[in-house]
mmCIF file of C-alpha atoms and ligand atoms in Angstrom:
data_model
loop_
_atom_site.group_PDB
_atom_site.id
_atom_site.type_symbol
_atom_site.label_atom_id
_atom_site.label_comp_id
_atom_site.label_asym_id
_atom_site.label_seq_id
_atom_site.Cartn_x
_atom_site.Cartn_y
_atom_site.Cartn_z
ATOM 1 C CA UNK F 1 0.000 0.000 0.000
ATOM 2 C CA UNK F 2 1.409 3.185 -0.985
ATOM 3 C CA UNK F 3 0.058 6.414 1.018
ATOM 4 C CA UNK F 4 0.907 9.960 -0.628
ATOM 5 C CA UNK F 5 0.160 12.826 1.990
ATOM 6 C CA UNK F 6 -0.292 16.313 0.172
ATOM 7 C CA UNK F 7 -0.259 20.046 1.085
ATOM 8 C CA UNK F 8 -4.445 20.604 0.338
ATOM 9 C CA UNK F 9 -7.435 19.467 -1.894
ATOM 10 C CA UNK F 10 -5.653 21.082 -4.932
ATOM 11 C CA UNK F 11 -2.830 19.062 -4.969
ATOM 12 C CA UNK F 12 -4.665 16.304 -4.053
ATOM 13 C CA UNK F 13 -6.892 16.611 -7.071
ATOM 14 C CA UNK F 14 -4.302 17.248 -9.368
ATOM 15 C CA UNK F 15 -2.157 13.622 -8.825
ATOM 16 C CA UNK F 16 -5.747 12.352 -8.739
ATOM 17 C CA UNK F 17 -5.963 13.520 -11.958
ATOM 18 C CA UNK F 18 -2.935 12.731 -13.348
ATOM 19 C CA UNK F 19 -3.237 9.115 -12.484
ATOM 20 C CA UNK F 20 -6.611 9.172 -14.785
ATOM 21 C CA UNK F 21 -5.091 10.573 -17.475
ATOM 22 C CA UNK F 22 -1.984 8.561 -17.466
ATOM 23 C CA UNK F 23 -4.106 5.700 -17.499
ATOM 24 C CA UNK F 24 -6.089 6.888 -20.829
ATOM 25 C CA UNK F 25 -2.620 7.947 -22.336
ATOM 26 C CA UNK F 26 -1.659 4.329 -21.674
ATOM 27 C CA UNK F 27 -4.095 2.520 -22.471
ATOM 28 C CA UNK F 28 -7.380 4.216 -24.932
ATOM 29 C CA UNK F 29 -9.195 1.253 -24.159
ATOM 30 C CA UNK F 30 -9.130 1.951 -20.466
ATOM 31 C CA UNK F 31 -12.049 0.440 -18.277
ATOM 32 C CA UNK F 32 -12.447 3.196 -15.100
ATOM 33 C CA UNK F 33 -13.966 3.041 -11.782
ATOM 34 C CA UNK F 34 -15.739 6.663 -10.673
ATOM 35 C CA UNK F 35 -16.384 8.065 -7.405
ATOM 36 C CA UNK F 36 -18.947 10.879 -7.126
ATOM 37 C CA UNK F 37 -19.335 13.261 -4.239
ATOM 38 C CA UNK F 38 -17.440 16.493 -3.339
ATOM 39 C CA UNK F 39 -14.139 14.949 -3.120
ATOM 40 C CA UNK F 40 -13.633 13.706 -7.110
ATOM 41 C CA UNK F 41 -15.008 17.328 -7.906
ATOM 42 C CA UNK F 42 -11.649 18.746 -8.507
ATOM 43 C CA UNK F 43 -9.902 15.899 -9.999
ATOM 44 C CA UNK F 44 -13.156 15.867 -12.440
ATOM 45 C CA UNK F 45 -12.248 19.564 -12.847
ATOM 46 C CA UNK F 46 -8.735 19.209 -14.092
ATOM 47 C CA UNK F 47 -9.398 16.261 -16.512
ATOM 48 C CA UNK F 48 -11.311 18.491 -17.986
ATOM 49 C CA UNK F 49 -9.295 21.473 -18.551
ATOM 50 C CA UNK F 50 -6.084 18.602 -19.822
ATOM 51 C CA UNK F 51 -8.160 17.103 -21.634
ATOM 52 C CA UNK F 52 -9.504 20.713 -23.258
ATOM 53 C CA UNK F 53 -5.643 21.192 -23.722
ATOM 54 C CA UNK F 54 -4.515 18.353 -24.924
ATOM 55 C CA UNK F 55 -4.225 15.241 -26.976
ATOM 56 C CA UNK F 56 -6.501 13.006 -25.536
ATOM 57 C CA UNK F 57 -9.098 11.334 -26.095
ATOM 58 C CA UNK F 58 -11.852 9.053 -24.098
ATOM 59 C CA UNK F 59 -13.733 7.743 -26.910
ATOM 60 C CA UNK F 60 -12.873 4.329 -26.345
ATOM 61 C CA UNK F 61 -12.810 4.605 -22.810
ATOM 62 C CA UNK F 62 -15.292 2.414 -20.825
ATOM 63 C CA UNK F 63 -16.492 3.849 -16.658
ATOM 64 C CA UNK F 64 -18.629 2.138 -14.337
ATOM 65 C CA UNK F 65 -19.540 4.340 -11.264
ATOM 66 C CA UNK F 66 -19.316 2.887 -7.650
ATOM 67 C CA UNK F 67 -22.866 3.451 -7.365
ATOM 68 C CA UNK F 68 -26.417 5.246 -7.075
ATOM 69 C CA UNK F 69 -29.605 6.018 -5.188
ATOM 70 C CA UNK F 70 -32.820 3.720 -5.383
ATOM 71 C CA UNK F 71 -35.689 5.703 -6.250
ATOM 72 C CA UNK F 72 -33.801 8.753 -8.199
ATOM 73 C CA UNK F 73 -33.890 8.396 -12.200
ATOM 74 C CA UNK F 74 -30.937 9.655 -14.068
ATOM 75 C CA UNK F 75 -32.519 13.158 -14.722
ATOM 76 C CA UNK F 76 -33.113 14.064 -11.290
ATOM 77 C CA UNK F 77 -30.807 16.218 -10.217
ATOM 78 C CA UNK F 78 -29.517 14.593 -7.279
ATOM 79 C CA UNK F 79 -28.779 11.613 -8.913
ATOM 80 C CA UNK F 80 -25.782 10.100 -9.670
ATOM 81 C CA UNK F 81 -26.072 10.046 -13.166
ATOM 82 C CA UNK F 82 -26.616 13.390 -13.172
ATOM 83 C CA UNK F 83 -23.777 14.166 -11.185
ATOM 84 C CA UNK F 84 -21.332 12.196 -13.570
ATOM 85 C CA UNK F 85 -23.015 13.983 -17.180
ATOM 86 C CA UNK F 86 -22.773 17.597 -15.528
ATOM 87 C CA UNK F 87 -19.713 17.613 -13.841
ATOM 88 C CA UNK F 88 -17.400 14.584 -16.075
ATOM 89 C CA UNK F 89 -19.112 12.832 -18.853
ATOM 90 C CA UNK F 90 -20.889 16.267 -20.957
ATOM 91 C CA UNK F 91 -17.341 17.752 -21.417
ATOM 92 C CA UNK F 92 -15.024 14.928 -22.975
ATOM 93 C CA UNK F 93 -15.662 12.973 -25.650
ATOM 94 C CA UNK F 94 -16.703 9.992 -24.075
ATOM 95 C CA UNK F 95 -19.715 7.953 -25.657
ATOM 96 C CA UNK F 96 -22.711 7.731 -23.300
ATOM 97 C CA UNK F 97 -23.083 3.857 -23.712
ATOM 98 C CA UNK F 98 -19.829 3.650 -22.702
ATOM 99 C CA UNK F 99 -20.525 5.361 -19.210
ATOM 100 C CA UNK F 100 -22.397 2.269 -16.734
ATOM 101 C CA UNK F 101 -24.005 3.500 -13.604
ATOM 102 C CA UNK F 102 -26.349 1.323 -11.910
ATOM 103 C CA UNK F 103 -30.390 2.188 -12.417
ATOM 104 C CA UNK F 104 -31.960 3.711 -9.455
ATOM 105 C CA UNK F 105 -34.927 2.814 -10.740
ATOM 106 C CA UNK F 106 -35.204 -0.367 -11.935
ATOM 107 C CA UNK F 107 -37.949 -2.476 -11.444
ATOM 108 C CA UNK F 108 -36.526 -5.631 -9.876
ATOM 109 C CA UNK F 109 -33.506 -4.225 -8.039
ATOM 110 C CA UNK F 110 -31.936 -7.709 -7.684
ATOM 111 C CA UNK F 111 -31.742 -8.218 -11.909
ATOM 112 C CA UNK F 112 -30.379 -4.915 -12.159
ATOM 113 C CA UNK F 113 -27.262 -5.685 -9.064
ATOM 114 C CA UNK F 114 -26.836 -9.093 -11.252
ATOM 115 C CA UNK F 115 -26.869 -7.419 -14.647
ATOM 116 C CA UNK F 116 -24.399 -4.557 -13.132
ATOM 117 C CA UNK F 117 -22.478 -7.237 -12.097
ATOM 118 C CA UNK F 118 -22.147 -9.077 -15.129
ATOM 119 C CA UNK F 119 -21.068 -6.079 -17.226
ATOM 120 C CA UNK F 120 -18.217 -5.237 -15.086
ATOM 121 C CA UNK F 121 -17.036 -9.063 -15.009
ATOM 122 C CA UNK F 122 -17.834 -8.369 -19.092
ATOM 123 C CA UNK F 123 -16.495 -5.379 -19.860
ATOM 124 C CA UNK F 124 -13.737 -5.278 -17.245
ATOM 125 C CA UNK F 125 -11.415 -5.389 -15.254
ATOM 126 C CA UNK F 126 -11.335 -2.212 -14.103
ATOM 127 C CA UNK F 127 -7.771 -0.668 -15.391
ATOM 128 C CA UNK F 128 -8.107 2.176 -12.228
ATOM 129 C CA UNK F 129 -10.974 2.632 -9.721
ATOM 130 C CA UNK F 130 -11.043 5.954 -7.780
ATOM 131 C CA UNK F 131 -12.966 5.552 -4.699
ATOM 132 C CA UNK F 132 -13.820 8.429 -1.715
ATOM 133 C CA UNK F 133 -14.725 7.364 1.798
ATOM 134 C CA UNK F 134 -17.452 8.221 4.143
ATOM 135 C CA UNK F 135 -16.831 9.203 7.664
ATOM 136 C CA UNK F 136 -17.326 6.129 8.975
ATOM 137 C CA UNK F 137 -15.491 4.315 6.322
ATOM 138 C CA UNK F 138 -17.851 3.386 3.964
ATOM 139 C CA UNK F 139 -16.509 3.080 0.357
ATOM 140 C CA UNK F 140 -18.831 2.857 -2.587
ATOM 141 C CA UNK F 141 -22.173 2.870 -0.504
ATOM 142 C CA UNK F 142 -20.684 -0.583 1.516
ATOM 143 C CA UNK F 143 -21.902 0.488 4.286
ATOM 144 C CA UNK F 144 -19.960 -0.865 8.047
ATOM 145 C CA UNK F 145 -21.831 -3.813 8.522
ATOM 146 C CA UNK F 146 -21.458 -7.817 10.037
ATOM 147 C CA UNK F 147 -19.987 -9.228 6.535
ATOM 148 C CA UNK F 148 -18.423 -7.706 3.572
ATOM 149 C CA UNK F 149 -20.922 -8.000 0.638
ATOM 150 C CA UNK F 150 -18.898 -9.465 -2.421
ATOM 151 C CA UNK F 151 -21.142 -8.016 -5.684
ATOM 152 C CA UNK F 152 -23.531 -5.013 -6.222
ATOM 153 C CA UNK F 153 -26.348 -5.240 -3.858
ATOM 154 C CA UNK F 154 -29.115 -3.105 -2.499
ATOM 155 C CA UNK F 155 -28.014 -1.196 0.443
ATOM 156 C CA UNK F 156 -29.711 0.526 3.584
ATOM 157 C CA UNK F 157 -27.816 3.608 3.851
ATOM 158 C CA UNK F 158 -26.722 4.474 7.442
ATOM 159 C CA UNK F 159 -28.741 7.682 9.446
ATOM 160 C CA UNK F 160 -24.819 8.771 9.247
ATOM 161 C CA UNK F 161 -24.587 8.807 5.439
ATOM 162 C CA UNK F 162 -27.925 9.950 4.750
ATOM 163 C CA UNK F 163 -27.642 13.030 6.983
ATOM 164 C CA UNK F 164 -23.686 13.356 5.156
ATOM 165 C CA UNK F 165 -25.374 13.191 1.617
ATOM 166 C CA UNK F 166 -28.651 15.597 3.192
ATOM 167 C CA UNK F 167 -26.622 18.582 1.857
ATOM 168 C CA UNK F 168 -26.913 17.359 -1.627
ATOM 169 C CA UNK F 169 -31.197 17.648 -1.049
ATOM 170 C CA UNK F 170 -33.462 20.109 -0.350
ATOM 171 C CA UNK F 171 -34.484 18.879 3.044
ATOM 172 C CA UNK F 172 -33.607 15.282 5.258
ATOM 173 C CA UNK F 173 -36.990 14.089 3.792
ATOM 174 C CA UNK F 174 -35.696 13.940 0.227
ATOM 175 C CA UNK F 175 -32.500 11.905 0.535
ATOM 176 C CA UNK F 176 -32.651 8.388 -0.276
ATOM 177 C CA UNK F 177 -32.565 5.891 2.287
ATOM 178 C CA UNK F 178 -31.306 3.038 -0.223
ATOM 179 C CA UNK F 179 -28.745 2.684 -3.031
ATOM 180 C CA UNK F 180 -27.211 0.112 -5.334
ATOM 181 C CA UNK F 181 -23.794 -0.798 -4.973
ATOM 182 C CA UNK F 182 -20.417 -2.146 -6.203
ATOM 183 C CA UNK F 183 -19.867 -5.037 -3.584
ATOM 184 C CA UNK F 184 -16.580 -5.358 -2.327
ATOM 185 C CA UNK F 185 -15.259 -8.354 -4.382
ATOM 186 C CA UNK F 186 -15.998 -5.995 -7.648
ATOM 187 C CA UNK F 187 -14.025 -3.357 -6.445
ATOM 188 C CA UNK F 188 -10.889 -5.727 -5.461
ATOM 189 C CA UNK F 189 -11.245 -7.003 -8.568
ATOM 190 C CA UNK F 190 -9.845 -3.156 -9.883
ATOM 191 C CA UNK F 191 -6.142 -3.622 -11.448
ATOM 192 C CA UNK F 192 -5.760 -0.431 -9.611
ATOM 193 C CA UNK F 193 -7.234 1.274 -6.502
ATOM 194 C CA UNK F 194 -6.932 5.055 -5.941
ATOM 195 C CA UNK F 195 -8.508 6.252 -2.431
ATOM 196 C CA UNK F 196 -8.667 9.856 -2.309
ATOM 197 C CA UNK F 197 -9.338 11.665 1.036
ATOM 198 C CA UNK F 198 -9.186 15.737 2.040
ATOM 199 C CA UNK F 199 -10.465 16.633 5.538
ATOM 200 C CA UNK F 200 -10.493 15.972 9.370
ATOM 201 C CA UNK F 201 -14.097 14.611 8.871
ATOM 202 C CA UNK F 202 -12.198 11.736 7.018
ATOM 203 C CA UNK F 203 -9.506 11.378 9.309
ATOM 204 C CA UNK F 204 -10.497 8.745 11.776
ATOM 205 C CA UNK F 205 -11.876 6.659 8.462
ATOM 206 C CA UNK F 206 -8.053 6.898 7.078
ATOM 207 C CA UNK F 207 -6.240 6.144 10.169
ATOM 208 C CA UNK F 208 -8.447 2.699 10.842
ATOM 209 C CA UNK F 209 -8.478 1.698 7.216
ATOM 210 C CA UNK F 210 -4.341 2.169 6.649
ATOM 211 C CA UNK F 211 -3.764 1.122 10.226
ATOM 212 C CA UNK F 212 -6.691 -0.673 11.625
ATOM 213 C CA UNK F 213 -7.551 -4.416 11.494
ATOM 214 C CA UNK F 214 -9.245 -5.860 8.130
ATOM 215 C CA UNK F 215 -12.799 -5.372 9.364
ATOM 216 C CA UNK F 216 -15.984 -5.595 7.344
ATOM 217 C CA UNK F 217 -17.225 -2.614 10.638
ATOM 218 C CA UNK F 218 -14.516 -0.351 8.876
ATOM 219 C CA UNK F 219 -15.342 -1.352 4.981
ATOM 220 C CA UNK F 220 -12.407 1.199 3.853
ATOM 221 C CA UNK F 221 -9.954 -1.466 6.056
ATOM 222 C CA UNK F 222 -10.341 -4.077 3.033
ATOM 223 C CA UNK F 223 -7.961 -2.053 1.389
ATOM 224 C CA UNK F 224 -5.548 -3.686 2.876
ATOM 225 C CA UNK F 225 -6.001 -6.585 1.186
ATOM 226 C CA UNK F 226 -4.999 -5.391 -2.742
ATOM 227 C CA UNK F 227 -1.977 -5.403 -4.023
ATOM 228 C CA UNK F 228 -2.127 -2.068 -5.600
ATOM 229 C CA UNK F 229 -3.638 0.483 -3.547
ATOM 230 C CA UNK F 230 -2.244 4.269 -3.480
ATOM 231 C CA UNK F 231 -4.244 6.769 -1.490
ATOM 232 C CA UNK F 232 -3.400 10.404 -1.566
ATOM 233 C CA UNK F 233 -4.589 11.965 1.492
ATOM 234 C CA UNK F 234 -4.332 15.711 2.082
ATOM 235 C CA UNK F 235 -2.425 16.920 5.855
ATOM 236 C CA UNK F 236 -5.980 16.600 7.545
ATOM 237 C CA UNK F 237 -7.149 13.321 6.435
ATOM 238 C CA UNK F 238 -3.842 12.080 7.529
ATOM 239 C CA UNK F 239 -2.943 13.793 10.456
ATOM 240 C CA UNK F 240 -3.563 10.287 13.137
ATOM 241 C CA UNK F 241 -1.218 8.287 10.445
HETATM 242 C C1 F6R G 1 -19.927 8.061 -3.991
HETATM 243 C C2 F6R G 1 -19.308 7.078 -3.101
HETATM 244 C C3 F6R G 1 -19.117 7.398 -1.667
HETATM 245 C C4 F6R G 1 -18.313 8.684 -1.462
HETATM 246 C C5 F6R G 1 -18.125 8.980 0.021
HETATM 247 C C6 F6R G 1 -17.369 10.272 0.239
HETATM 248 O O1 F6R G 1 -20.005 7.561 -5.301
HETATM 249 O O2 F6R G 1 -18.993 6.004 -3.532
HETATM 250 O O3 F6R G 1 -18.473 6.328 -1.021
HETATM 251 O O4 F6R G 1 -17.069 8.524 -2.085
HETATM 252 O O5 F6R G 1 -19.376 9.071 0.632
HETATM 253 O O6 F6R G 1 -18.128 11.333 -0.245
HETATM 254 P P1 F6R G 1 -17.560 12.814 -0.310
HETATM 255 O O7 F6R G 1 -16.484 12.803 -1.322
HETATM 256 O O8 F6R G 1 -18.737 13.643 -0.743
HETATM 257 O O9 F6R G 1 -17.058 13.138 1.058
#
């Protein structure tokens, strides 16, 4: 496991980025794994602007996103779908059926985890999967629970997470209480994992999931279990390491 402790969320977001575009310069085929949330915003950001700049392209590029809410279709605006069109997919050159994020509202939710499922085992492995964590160490939506959960799967989000995600929604009312999710076997199954972290609120997450014991309580722990695992933490996410 390699940890990479930098100055603030800028620098943060810019090796972030950097290890997405290396991987599309290396590979135009490349399958990626995509975070949403306010901590990918800025490595989102500076894609972008290099890939505005530069020579590169994504059309061949495949993503499938860790997850998204039950009950949300992809034009709400809260959704994750939405989220990955407005602030990633709308400004490359990416082709829409190329971009896989789980339907929030599918009618049977346990076809659509199996279907998810297959298409990764398909169309992967995942080259690079960027994941965020939750306060209490949640990655993708696997929430700390009894047993790790091996493939996508319906989850109960915890009152923790849905009051953390309440500032994405108009009022506590509106926020989703369920989501689909990459289980954790999918996400192991990633060539390459990229954790990135910024903030105190994060802090206690990091220090149990570098340093902790493997524990499905702390889901960000299993980390410890892949043999290629970088995360780049700013000074406050890492300041119990
Ligand atoms: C979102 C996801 C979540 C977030 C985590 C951190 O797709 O998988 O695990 O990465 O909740 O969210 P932020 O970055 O908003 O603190």
């Amino acid at each position: 496991m390699e940890v990479i402790i930098k100055d603030n969320y800028e620098e943060v977001s810019q090796l972030a980025a950097e290890y997405l575009i290396n991987t599309v310069k290396s590979k135009n085929n490349a399958v990626l794994g995509l975070p949403t949330g306010s901590t990918p915003m800025g490595m989102y950001r500076i894609v972008i602007e290099t890939y505005k700049d530069n020579n590169i392209s994504f059309k061949d590029v495949t993503t499938f996103n860790l997850d998204e809410y039950v009950g949300l279709d992809k034009n709400h605006e809260s959704s994750y779908s939405y989220y990955m069109d407005k602030n990633f997919f709308s400004h490359i050159d990416i082709k829409k059926e190329n971009t896989y994020i789980p339907n929030g509202v599918a009618k049977d939710m346990e076809e659509e985890c199996n279907l998810y499922e297959n298409l990764i085992r398909e169309r992967g492995p995942i080259d690079i999967l960027f994941l965020g964590i939750g306060p209490n160490g949640h990655i993708g939506f696997n929430e700390p629970n009894d047993f790790f959960e091996p493939h996508t799967h319906l989850v109960k989000l915890t009152e923790d997470t849905i009051l953390a995600n309440s500032r994405f929604f108009d009022n506590m009312e509106s926020v989703p209480k369920k989501a689909i999710t990459m289980g954790m076997k999918s996400i192991l199954s990633a060539k390459k994992i990229v954790m990135l972290a910024t903030g105190e609120a994060k802090s206690d997450a990091i220090l149990k999931s570098i340093k902790g014991k493997v524990t499905p309580q702390v889901p960000g722990s299993i980390l410890q279990l892949h043999n290629n695992v970088t995360f780049i933490l700013d000074k406050d996410a890492a300041k119990y390491l």
